[in-house]
C-alpha positions as semicolon CSV with decimal commas, in nm:
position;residue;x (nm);y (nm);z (nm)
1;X;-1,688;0,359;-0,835
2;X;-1,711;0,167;-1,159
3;X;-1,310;0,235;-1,203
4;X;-1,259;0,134;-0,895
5;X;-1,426;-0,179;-0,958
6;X;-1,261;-0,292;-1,268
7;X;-0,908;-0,234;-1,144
8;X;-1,018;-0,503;-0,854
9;X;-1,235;-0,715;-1,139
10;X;-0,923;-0,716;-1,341
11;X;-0,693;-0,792;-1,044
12;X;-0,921;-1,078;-0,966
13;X;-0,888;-1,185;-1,307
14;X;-0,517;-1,203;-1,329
15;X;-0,497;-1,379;-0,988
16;X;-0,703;-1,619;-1,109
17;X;-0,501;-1,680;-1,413
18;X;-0,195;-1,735;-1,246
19;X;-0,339;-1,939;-0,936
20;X;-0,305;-2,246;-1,170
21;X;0,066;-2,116;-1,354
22;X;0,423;-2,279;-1,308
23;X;0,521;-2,187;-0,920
24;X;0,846;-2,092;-1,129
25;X;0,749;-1,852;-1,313
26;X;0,434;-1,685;-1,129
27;X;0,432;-1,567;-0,767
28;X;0,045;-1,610;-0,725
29;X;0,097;-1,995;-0,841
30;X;0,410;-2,005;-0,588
31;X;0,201;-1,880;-0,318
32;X;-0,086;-2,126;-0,386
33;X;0,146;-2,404;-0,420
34;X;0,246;-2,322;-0,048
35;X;-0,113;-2,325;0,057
36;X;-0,378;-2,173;0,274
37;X;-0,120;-2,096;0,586
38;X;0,121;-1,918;0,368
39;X;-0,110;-1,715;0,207
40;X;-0,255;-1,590;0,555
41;X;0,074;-1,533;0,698
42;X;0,147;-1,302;0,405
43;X;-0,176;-1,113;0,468
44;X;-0,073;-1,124;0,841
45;X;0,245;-0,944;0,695
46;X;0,123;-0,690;0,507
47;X;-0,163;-0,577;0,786
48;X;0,157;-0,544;1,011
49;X;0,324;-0,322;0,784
50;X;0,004;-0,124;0,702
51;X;0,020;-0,047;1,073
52;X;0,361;-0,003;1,065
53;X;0,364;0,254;0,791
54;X;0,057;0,442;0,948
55;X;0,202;0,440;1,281
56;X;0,508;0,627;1,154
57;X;0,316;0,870;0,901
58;X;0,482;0,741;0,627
59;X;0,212;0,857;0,333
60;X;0,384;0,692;0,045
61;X;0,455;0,371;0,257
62;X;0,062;0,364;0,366
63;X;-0,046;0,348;0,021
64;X;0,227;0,091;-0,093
65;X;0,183;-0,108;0,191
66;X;-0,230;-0,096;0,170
67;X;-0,180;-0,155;-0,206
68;X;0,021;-0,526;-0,107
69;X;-0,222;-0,608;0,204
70;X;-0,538;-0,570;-0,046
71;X;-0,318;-0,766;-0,318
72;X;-0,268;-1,074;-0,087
73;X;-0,648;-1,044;0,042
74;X;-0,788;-1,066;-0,311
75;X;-0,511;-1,407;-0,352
76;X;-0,693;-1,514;0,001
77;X;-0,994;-1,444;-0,158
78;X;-0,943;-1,638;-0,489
79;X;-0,813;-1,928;-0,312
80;X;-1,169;-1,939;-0,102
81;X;-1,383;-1,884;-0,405
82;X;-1,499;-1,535;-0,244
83;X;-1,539;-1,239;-0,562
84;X;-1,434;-0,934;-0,537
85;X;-1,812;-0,895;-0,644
86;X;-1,943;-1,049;-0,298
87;X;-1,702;-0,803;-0,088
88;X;-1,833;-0,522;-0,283
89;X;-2,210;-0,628;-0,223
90;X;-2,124;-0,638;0,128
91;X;-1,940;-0,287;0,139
92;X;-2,248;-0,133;-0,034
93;X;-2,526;-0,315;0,199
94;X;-2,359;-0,124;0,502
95;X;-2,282;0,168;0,329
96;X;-2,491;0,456;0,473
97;X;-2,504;0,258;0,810
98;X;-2,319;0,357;1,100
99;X;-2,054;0,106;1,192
100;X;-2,209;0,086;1,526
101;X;-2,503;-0,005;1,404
102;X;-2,374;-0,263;1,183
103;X;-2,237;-0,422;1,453
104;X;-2,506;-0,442;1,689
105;X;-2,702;-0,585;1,338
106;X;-2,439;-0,893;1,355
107;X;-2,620;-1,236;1,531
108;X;-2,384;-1,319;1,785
109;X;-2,243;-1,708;1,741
């Protein structure tokens, strides 16, 4: 796991880098310039075409299109002030858990 980690670490890092760059010449800093609602839509985007590509057992599409929908979520993520480190935390307290169980855990609002 601790490759998988740095790859998203180092993503993180880069996002972060660019968040603040010339809109011209960076497409993180492009997206951020266009704000929160343009950054969802494009994670709205690529879910849809993670479905898409799943739906039509497209392998090679799948893992493209899961590679840009986890892209744009760690931009989302940057642009709330959420780390990569705080989704992992989370991902390891329910590992071993059953997802139904997890659920039921959840306080309802």
């Amino acid at each position: 796991m601790a490759a998988d980690k740095a790859i998203l670490e180092r993503l993180e890092a880069v996002i972060a880098a660019r968040r603040g760059a010339d809109p011209a010449s960076s497409y993180v800093a492009k997206l951020n310039a266009k704000g929160l609602d343009a950054i969802l839509k494009k994670v709205g985007e690529e879910a849809t075409e993670t479905v898409i590509a799943a739906k039509s057992g497209d392998r090679a599409g799948l893992v493209h299109e899961t590679a840009d929908l986890w892209f744009h979520c760690l931009v989302l993520l940057g642009r709330e002030g959420i780390a990569v480190a705080e989704v992992l935390a989370e991902l390891e307290h329910r590992e071993g858990r059953s997802g139904i169980e997890e659920k039921a855990s959840r306080k309802e609002p």
